[in-house]
Amino acid sequence: MNREIINDNILLITINRPETRNAIDRDTADKLYQCFKEFDADEKLNVAILYGGENYFCSGADLKALSSSSRNGSITTTTTTTTTTTTTTANRLETNGDRGPMGPTRLQLSKPVIACINGHCVAGGLELALWCDLRVCSNDSIFGVYCRRWGVPLIDGGTIRLPRLIGQSRALDLILTGRSVNSKEALEIGLVNRVVEKAKVLETAVELAKLLSSFPQKCMRSDRLSCYQQYDFNSIQEAIENEFKLGYNSLLEEGINGSKIFALDRQGRHGNLIIESKL
């Protein structure tokens, strides 16, 4: 696992297990979890990028480690009857609070994360990418629920986040068939946000991170949080009330000054993103 600070406020986290095509074992999941916990707690950092390197993003859970029943295994084997319960502890999946099988996938961060994808992004690797807020991929990227063919289920948010992202009908097509999806189709169905040449994928992700980092952060984060929390409410009215509650403080702290910049200095008009004055 490699960590790098870019532009003082962007954290680049690189999965570095090329011998397994970045398959995630227990130790790697723990490291990813800890990296993102520290990122969220660091006030100097605004955006994180999750990168798999030049050849592949992530091939999912390390099935070799899983099949060996070692500490790196990540599936619980439990048999329950009316009289007995048996658990194979060597393969036990620990779901302690906000730690997911792939590491950070049950964390609810306060800041955005960008997935930077080359090559294969499949099975649990797809679940990692779905956990991120935005996805930038190269034109040779491949996506898919490849774990379908080995009887390994999606247990880290894939069956929830994928339908929310691309719609249930498209999600079921991917989930049930386990078929491959190339970068062109991924962009068309909303699975990714940007498709670029392989040589520019990291550069594009960094530029996107710089853009997000340049905005007033409280406002952006409250809008982001409202977007996620809306699913927790039973009615649109409740979601709208939550949106107002989350946005009100940032409106007072950032929006008033931002409005003055717009009205007096004419900055930010006509889609111009460069605002020189500090909010």
Coordinates of C-alpha atoms in Angstrom, one line a residue:
M1 CA 0.0 0.0 0.0
N2 CA 1.5 3.3 -1.1
R3 CA 0.4 6.8 0.2
E4 CA 1.3 10.1 -1.4
I5 CA 0.2 13.7 -0.7
I6 CA -0.4 15.8 -3.8
N7 CA -0.8 19.5 -3.8
D8 CA -0.9 19.5 0.0
N9 CA -4.5 18.5 0.3
I10 CA -5.0 15.4 -1.9
L11 CA -4.2 11.9 -0.7
L12 CA -3.3 9.3 -3.4
I13 CA -3.6 5.7 -2.1
T14 CA -2.2 3.0 -4.4
I15 CA -3.0 -0.7 -4.0
N16 CA 0.3 -2.5 -4.6
R17 CA -0.2 -6.2 -5.0
P18 CA 0.7 -6.8 -8.7
E19 CA 1.4 -10.5 -8.1
T20 CA -2.3 -11.0 -7.4
R21 CA -3.7 -8.3 -9.7
N22 CA -4.4 -6.2 -6.6
A23 CA -6.6 -8.9 -5.0
I24 CA -7.4 -7.8 -1.5
D25 CA -6.3 -10.1 1.4
R26 CA -7.0 -9.5 5.0
D27 CA -3.9 -7.4 5.7
T28 CA -4.5 -5.2 2.6
A29 CA -8.1 -4.7 3.7
D30 CA -6.9 -3.6 7.1
K31 CA -4.5 -1.1 5.6
L32 CA -7.0 0.4 3.3
Y33 CA -9.5 0.8 6.1
Q34 CA -6.9 2.5 8.3
C35 CA -5.7 4.8 5.4
F36 CA -9.2 6.1 4.8
K37 CA -10.0 6.5 8.5
E38 CA -6.9 8.7 8.8
F39 CA -7.7 10.6 5.7
D40 CA -11.2 11.5 7.0
A41 CA -9.7 12.7 10.3
D42 CA -7.0 14.8 8.7
E43 CA -8.2 18.4 8.4
K44 CA -5.5 19.2 5.9
L45 CA -6.8 16.7 3.3
N46 CA -9.9 17.4 1.1
V47 CA -10.0 14.6 -1.5
A48 CA -8.6 11.1 -1.8
I49 CA -7.8 9.1 -4.9
L50 CA -7.9 5.2 -4.8
Y51 CA -5.5 3.9 -7.5
G52 CA -4.6 0.4 -8.6
G53 CA -1.6 1.3 -10.7
E54 CA -1.0 1.2 -14.5
N55 CA -2.3 -2.3 -15.2
Y56 CA -5.3 -3.1 -13.1
F57 CA -7.5 -1.6 -10.4
C58 CA -8.5 -4.6 -8.3
S59 CA -9.5 -8.2 -9.1
G60 CA -11.5 -8.6 -5.9
A61 CA -11.0 -10.6 -2.8
D62 CA -7.9 -12.8 -2.7
L63 CA -9.6 -16.2 -3.5
K64 CA -6.3 -18.1 -3.0
A65 CA -6.1 -16.7 0.5
L66 CA -9.8 -17.5 1.1
S67 CA -9.5 -21.1 -0.1
S68 CA -6.4 -21.7 2.1
S69 CA -8.5 -21.0 5.3
S70 CA -5.7 -18.8 6.6
R71 CA -6.0 -15.6 8.5
N72 CA -6.5 -13.8 5.2
G73 CA -9.8 -15.7 4.5
S74 CA -12.9 -13.5 4.5
I75 CA -15.9 -15.7 4.6
T76 CA -17.8 -17.1 7.6
T77 CA -18.7 -20.7 7.4
T78 CA -21.6 -21.2 9.8
T79 CA -24.0 -24.2 10.0
T80 CA -27.1 -23.6 12.2
T81 CA -29.8 -26.2 13.1
T82 CA -32.4 -26.2 15.8
T83 CA -29.8 -27.7 18.2
T84 CA -26.3 -26.8 17.1
T85 CA -24.3 -24.0 15.6
T86 CA -20.8 -24.6 14.1
T87 CA -18.5 -21.8 13.0
T88 CA -15.2 -22.2 11.2
T89 CA -13.2 -19.5 12.8
A90 CA -10.3 -19.6 10.4
N91 CA -12.5 -18.3 7.6
R92 CA -14.5 -16.0 9.8
L93 CA -15.6 -12.7 8.3
E94 CA -15.3 -10.0 10.9
T95 CA -17.9 -7.3 10.5
N96 CA -17.0 -5.0 13.3
G97 CA -18.8 -1.8 12.9
D98 CA -17.6 0.2 9.8
R99 CA -15.0 -2.2 8.6
G100 CA -16.0 -4.1 5.5
P101 CA -14.6 -7.3 3.8
M102 CA -12.6 -5.1 1.4
G103 CA -11.6 -2.7 4.1
P104 CA -13.2 0.8 3.9
T105 CA -16.4 -0.1 2.1
R106 CA -18.6 0.4 5.1
L107 CA -17.1 3.8 6.1
Q108 CA -19.3 6.8 5.6
L109 CA -16.6 9.5 5.0
S110 CA -17.2 13.2 5.1
K111 CA -15.0 13.9 2.1
P112 CA -15.1 12.6 -1.5
V113 CA -13.0 9.7 -2.9
I114 CA -12.2 9.2 -6.6
A115 CA -11.5 5.8 -8.0
C116 CA -8.7 5.9 -10.6
I117 CA -9.1 2.7 -12.7
N118 CA -6.9 0.9 -15.2
G119 CA -7.5 -2.6 -16.5
H120 CA -9.8 -4.9 -14.5
C121 CA -12.1 -3.6 -11.9
V122 CA -14.1 -6.7 -11.0
A123 CA -15.9 -8.6 -8.2
G124 CA -14.9 -7.0 -4.9
G125 CA -12.8 -4.5 -6.8
L126 CA -16.0 -3.3 -8.4
E127 CA -17.5 -2.9 -5.0
L128 CA -14.5 -0.8 -3.9
A129 CA -15.0 1.4 -7.0
L130 CA -18.8 1.7 -6.3
W131 CA -18.0 2.9 -2.7
C132 CA -16.0 5.8 -4.2
D133 CA -17.9 9.0 -5.1
L134 CA -16.6 9.3 -8.6
R135 CA -14.8 6.9 -11.1
V136 CA -12.2 7.8 -13.7
C137 CA -11.1 5.0 -16.0
S138 CA -8.9 4.3 -18.9
N139 CA -10.3 3.2 -22.2
D140 CA -9.0 -0.4 -21.7
S141 CA -10.8 -0.9 -18.4
I142 CA -13.1 -3.9 -17.8
F143 CA -15.8 -4.1 -15.2
G144 CA -17.9 -7.1 -14.0
V145 CA -19.3 -9.3 -11.2
Y146 CA -16.8 -12.0 -12.1
C147 CA -17.2 -13.6 -8.7
R148 CA -20.5 -15.0 -10.1
R149 CA -18.7 -17.9 -11.8
W150 CA -17.1 -19.1 -8.5
G151 CA -20.2 -18.8 -6.3
V152 CA -18.8 -15.9 -4.3
P153 CA -21.5 -13.4 -3.5
L154 CA -21.4 -9.7 -3.4
I155 CA -21.3 -9.0 0.3
D156 CA -19.7 -5.5 0.5
G157 CA -22.3 -3.2 -0.9
G158 CA -22.4 -4.3 -4.6
T159 CA -26.1 -5.3 -4.7
I160 CA -27.0 -2.0 -3.1
R161 CA -24.7 0.6 -4.6
L162 CA -24.8 -0.8 -8.2
P163 CA -28.6 -0.5 -8.6
R164 CA -28.6 3.0 -7.0
L165 CA -25.9 4.1 -9.4
I166 CA -27.1 2.6 -12.7
G167 CA -30.6 1.5 -12.0
Q168 CA -32.0 -1.9 -11.0
S169 CA -32.5 -3.4 -14.5
R170 CA -29.0 -2.7 -15.7
A171 CA -27.6 -3.7 -12.3
L172 CA -29.4 -7.1 -12.4
D173 CA -28.0 -7.7 -15.9
L174 CA -24.4 -7.3 -14.5
I175 CA -25.1 -9.1 -11.2
L176 CA -26.9 -12.1 -12.6
T177 CA -24.8 -12.7 -15.7
G178 CA -21.4 -11.7 -14.4
R179 CA -20.6 -10.5 -17.9
S180 CA -17.8 -8.1 -18.8
V181 CA -18.5 -4.4 -19.4
N182 CA -16.0 -2.3 -21.3
S183 CA -15.3 1.4 -20.6
K184 CA -17.6 2.6 -23.4
E185 CA -20.6 0.8 -22.0
A186 CA -19.6 1.7 -18.4
L187 CA -19.7 5.4 -19.4
E188 CA -23.0 5.0 -21.2
I189 CA -24.8 3.4 -18.3
G190 CA -23.3 5.8 -15.7
L191 CA -21.0 3.3 -14.0
V192 CA -18.0 5.6 -14.6
N193 CA -17.8 9.4 -14.9
R194 CA -14.8 9.9 -17.1
V195 CA -13.1 7.7 -19.7
V196 CA -9.6 8.8 -20.9
E197 CA -6.6 7.4 -22.6
K198 CA -4.5 5.1 -20.4
A199 CA -1.6 7.5 -20.2
K200 CA -3.9 10.2 -18.8
V201 CA -6.1 8.4 -16.3
L202 CA -4.1 9.3 -13.2
E203 CA -3.5 12.9 -14.4
T204 CA -7.3 13.2 -15.0
A205 CA -8.1 11.9 -11.6
V206 CA -5.7 14.3 -10.0
E207 CA -7.1 17.3 -11.9
L208 CA -10.6 16.3 -10.8
A209 CA -9.4 16.1 -7.2
K210 CA -7.8 19.5 -7.5
L211 CA -11.1 20.9 -8.8
L212 CA -13.1 19.4 -5.9
S213 CA -10.5 20.6 -3.4
S214 CA -10.7 24.2 -4.8
F215 CA -14.3 24.7 -3.8
P216 CA -15.7 25.9 -0.5
Q217 CA -15.5 22.6 1.4
K218 CA -18.3 22.9 4.0
C219 CA -20.9 23.6 1.2
M220 CA -19.7 20.8 -1.0
R221 CA -19.6 18.3 1.9
S222 CA -23.1 19.1 3.1
D223 CA -24.5 18.7 -0.4
R224 CA -22.6 15.4 -0.7
L225 CA -23.9 14.2 2.6
S226 CA -27.5 15.1 1.7
C227 CA -27.2 13.2 -1.5
Y228 CA -26.3 10.0 0.4
Q229 CA -28.6 10.5 3.4
Q230 CA -31.7 10.9 1.3
Y231 CA -32.1 7.1 1.1
D232 CA -32.6 7.0 4.9
F233 CA -35.9 8.9 4.8
N234 CA -39.4 7.7 4.1
S235 CA -40.5 10.7 2.2
I236 CA -39.2 13.4 -0.1
Q237 CA -40.3 16.0 2.4
E238 CA -38.1 14.5 5.1
A239 CA -35.2 14.4 2.7
I240 CA -35.7 18.0 1.8
E241 CA -35.8 19.1 5.4
N242 CA -32.6 17.2 6.0
E243 CA -31.0 18.9 3.0
F244 CA -31.9 22.3 4.4
K245 CA -30.6 21.4 7.9
L246 CA -27.3 20.3 6.5
G247 CA -26.9 23.2 4.1
Y248 CA -28.0 26.0 6.4
N249 CA -24.7 26.4 8.4
S250 CA -22.6 26.3 5.2
L251 CA -24.9 28.9 3.7
L252 CA -24.2 31.2 6.6
E253 CA -20.4 30.5 6.8
E254 CA -19.6 30.3 3.1
G255 CA -22.6 31.2 1.0
I256 CA -23.1 34.8 2.1
N257 CA -19.5 35.7 1.3
G258 CA -19.7 33.7 -1.9
S259 CA -22.8 35.7 -2.9
K260 CA -20.9 38.9 -2.3
I261 CA -18.0 37.8 -4.5
F262 CA -20.5 37.0 -7.3
A263 CA -22.4 40.3 -6.9
L264 CA -19.5 42.7 -6.5
D265 CA -16.4 41.1 -8.1
R266 CA -18.3 39.3 -10.9
Q267 CA -16.1 36.2 -10.2
G268 CA -17.4 32.8 -11.0
R269 CA -19.9 33.9 -13.6
H270 CA -20.6 32.2 -16.9
G271 CA -19.1 28.9 -15.6
N272 CA -15.8 30.4 -14.6
L273 CA -14.5 28.2 -11.8
I274 CA -11.6 30.5 -10.8
I275 CA -12.5 32.5 -7.7
E276 CA -9.6 34.4 -6.3
S277 CA -11.1 35.7 -3.0
K278 CA -11.1 33.4 0.0
L279 CA -14.5 32.6 1.5

